[in-house]
Amino acid sequence: MKRLAGLLTVVLIGAALAINASSSKPGQVEIARLDATNWDEFAPQGKEVDAIIGDFVLRNDHLVAVIAQPLASRNANMTVRDVGGCLIDLAVRWNQSDQLGAFYPGARQFPYRSASTASDGKPVELSDGAVTTSDGAVTVRADGADDRPTVEVTYRLASDAKFVEVTSRFTNESDKALSVPLTDDLRVDSGKEDTVKSPNGRTDLFWFHDQFWRQACGIQPVGFVVETNSNTRTSTLKYESDTVEQKVTLEPGKSFELTRRIYPGTDLPHVRAIHAEINEQPVGEVEFFALDGLKRPIRDARVVIHRGEERWGVVLTGDDGLARTKLPVGDYRVNVEALGVDITPSSGTPIVSVGAKSRLQKLPMICDDWKPGTVDAHITDGDGQPIPCKIEFLAKEGTAQPWYGPETASFAVKGLCYAAHGELMQTLPPGQFDVVISHGPEFDAIFTEITVQPGKTTPLTGKLKRVVNSTGWISSDFHSHSSPSGDNTGSQLGRVLNLVCDHIEFAPCTEHNRIDTYQPHIDRLQIGQFISSCSGMELTGSPLPLNHQNAFPLIRHPHQQDGGGPVTDTDIERQVERLALWDNRSEKLVQINHPDMGWMFRDKNGDGIPDEGHARILPHFDVIEIHPIPEILKLVPTDERGSYRSNNRIFNWLQFLNQGRRWVGVVNTDAHYNYHESGWLRNWVKSPTDNPAAVKPLDVVRAAEAGALFMSNGPFLDVTMREVGDSAAVIAGQDLEAPSGQVEIDVTVQCPNWLEVDRLFVLVNGRIHEPLHFRKATHPDRFKSGVVRFEEKLRLKLDQDAHLIVAVGGENSTLGKVHGPSWGQHQPAAFTNPVYVDINGDGFKANGDTLGHPLPVRYGYPQK
């Protein structure tokens, strides 16, 4: 089935221009240098915007463009780097939804290091931050060398232009002939379902279109054609003509100019229409009017336009079912899609003929077989109060599965909807659906069925009951990402929705190589009573994947390079030190992310021969990621699932604990996209408050540093330990003096109605203590039904110091539908950080046991 984004509202051009009229100067070009005083006025919008203070803005009535200041240190984000002098943001004014990573004139071969601005062809200084003119330009310059020319790139915008004109002037200032490739490249990610690019090959127009986020762009070389080669991230553009084959030879003192026109649009037909008009090709205006079988306007219908065998492009309807576009002269056929379903009228594919002098053509399209219904959802907590929740619609056999948007989307992804306050009005195909409603593992989920009648509204109500008693603990995820990280295009708003709807109560913002914040999204959604956050980052250097560390809280410097954060380093130890000492040695949590523990701690040069490892990081980090969590149920030295190959972090962690390394383990999702990616891993952290709004980041930091947390993908594991006969109990991370060697462990395991556990055991110095190893199949009396699945006082006698860990899991179950088809395949599991038991009164002493296997080196080498 075809796919359609079902939520994002189209704002019609005329109305939107009226809305923005107050912030623009009709018939003029504005040139601005972004600063703190003009940021709100000039900085563009869109989830891919990477502008910072010091960058240049060109805008007119039609478009807004940002040229990055020409600095060697200017990076757009972690993976879109070295953008000084490049076009980094571009959008139409009335629908600012920037999707451009960067356009690199000269394909990253020229270091642009100076800039100037011009008004009507005359130099102008932006001393007051902005200049209004009829023709504005920003020029950046890269000085030449013996093997390359001097290059000046001018970005010019005229008052009535629908494109930015980009002219590169190459001048050979050396004393020998130079060969100059005529090549650009650009970064536009298209790996998640809904972004399309020009087919590879020769064309006069390169284009890309993010259909869900409603932004497209065209690049046309003047006097040349372009040979394109694209993958899911980058596109290389090589220019040629009848006389020039992708490069020119410049004799000393000679120059050559290459001009491109770059124009944004709301969609691909819009871009193609601009291209036609620029090249003086006649176009006609067409208005599509999509109606369902009940004669109601279809919002967000995808009108898929074909010209011959070519898919010309997609336009989306607004709330009124209308979509207006311009098409070059010719005959076109049209298909219509809604909610991912092909709903083309049964009478046949609509045909539209566009003539050279045709007036506005109106094409009603009655999709008579499409008669959707509506679901009106009102979900509350057990007390009838609003609650954030996930609501997923899963079509039964014979019913079309709805598709609301790609994994980059915010409020609705595929068939999953995020309801920030439990309320939802959603269109669905007629038919029968399984519905899964959830709010994390402290709440029973609702599993129900609905039947949607054509044209009718189906009520969906329910109460999500909090059944798990987590008093004294808050649920957290220390590691998440979204589009500002640069290695994905997921909406950051969608990340926050995923977090809060899955009952993550504390989540620092940890984008790659940028100090950022979730707070504007929390404020916009009015969910501050459900989730707290703070600014942080993941500092991601090389080698990958070893040199990744998170830290929070950090001081954010808005609209500055990297949010004012530290830069990466190829020296892991130096990078960790830099991060730990950042913000004038401020108190923070430093986390080592998903390491190969052998490579990190025993094989510094990665050659498989044990050495001191990256020893200088040891004083500087506080916690270490050891997921995937179900590996606690296997306890083998390597993790080899499908094509995944790695050292088993949990097993290695246990080995290192036995060497005296009191490292606090954590698990985090490292989520990047928005289809169930948050919530399936979490840390329950000891907290002085159960009110998410009152959580203080430094309380979380101190509890985590102390090891006062347990790791889980669902089961709630409450464990305290004491010496037999003593009333004083300790929790994970603490020391316990037990001169008698007799330890009593209070264990309570709670689960909601959608989780099962069937195994619990105690690890003594990393080995399963068989007398305290219970399986439901062999010890059915130990396991319970209901919320409390296990509740026992366990005893053991120690004859030496030991660190004790309690683990629980479901060997014969999975997380299931609550966490979607991918993460839902994981087995439920939870385990504590260690309690360190001293029986001699001389402090805890590690036993040195390597658990029957050598300590690890870098994965892939024999362990020695």
PDB file of C-alpha atoms in Angstrom, residues 721 745 747 760-764 766-770 772-774 794 796 803-807:
ATOM      1  CA  MET A 721      19.972  -6.050  51.852  1.00  0.00           C
ATOM      2  CA  ILE A 745      17.919  -9.926  50.741  1.00  0.00           C
ATOM      3  CA  VAL A 747      13.289  -8.856  46.845  1.00  0.00           C
ATOM      4  CA  LEU A 760      15.172 -14.720  39.268  1.00  0.00           C
ATOM      5  CA  PHE A 761      18.677 -15.231  40.573  1.00  0.00           C
ATOM      6  CA  VAL A 762      21.346 -13.693  42.777  1.00  0.00           C
ATOM      7  CA  LEU A 763      24.846 -13.125  41.453  1.00  0.00           C
ATOM      8  CA  VAL A 764      27.642 -13.504  43.987  1.00  0.00           C
ATOM      9  CA  GLY A 766      29.358 -12.335  39.098  1.00  0.00           C
ATOM     10  CA  ARG A 767      28.395 -16.011  39.389  1.00  0.00           C
ATOM     11  CA  ILE A 768      24.902 -17.363  39.817  1.00  0.00           C
ATOM     12  CA  HIS A 769      24.391 -18.570  43.384  1.00  0.00           C
ATOM     13  CA  GLU A 770      22.454 -21.721  42.590  1.00  0.00           C
ATOM     14  CA  LEU A 772      19.063 -18.573  45.032  1.00  0.00           C
ATOM     15  CA  HIS A 773      18.306 -19.340  41.393  1.00  0.00           C
ATOM     16  CA  PHE A 774      14.611 -19.761  40.702  1.00  0.00           C
ATOM     17  CA  LEU A 794      16.325 -14.611  50.617  1.00  0.00           C
ATOM     18  CA  LEU A 796      22.837 -16.612  51.899  1.00  0.00           C
ATOM     19  CA  HIS A 803      29.348  -7.956  45.517  1.00  0.00           C
ATOM     20  CA  LEU A 804      25.727  -9.052  45.207  1.00  0.00           C
ATOM     21  CA  ILE A 805      23.404  -8.375  42.289  1.00  0.00           C
ATOM     22  CA  VAL A 806      19.796  -9.475  41.906  1.00  0.00           C
ATOM     23  CA  ALA A 807      18.485 -10.148  38.394  1.00  0.00           C
TER      24      ALA A 807
END
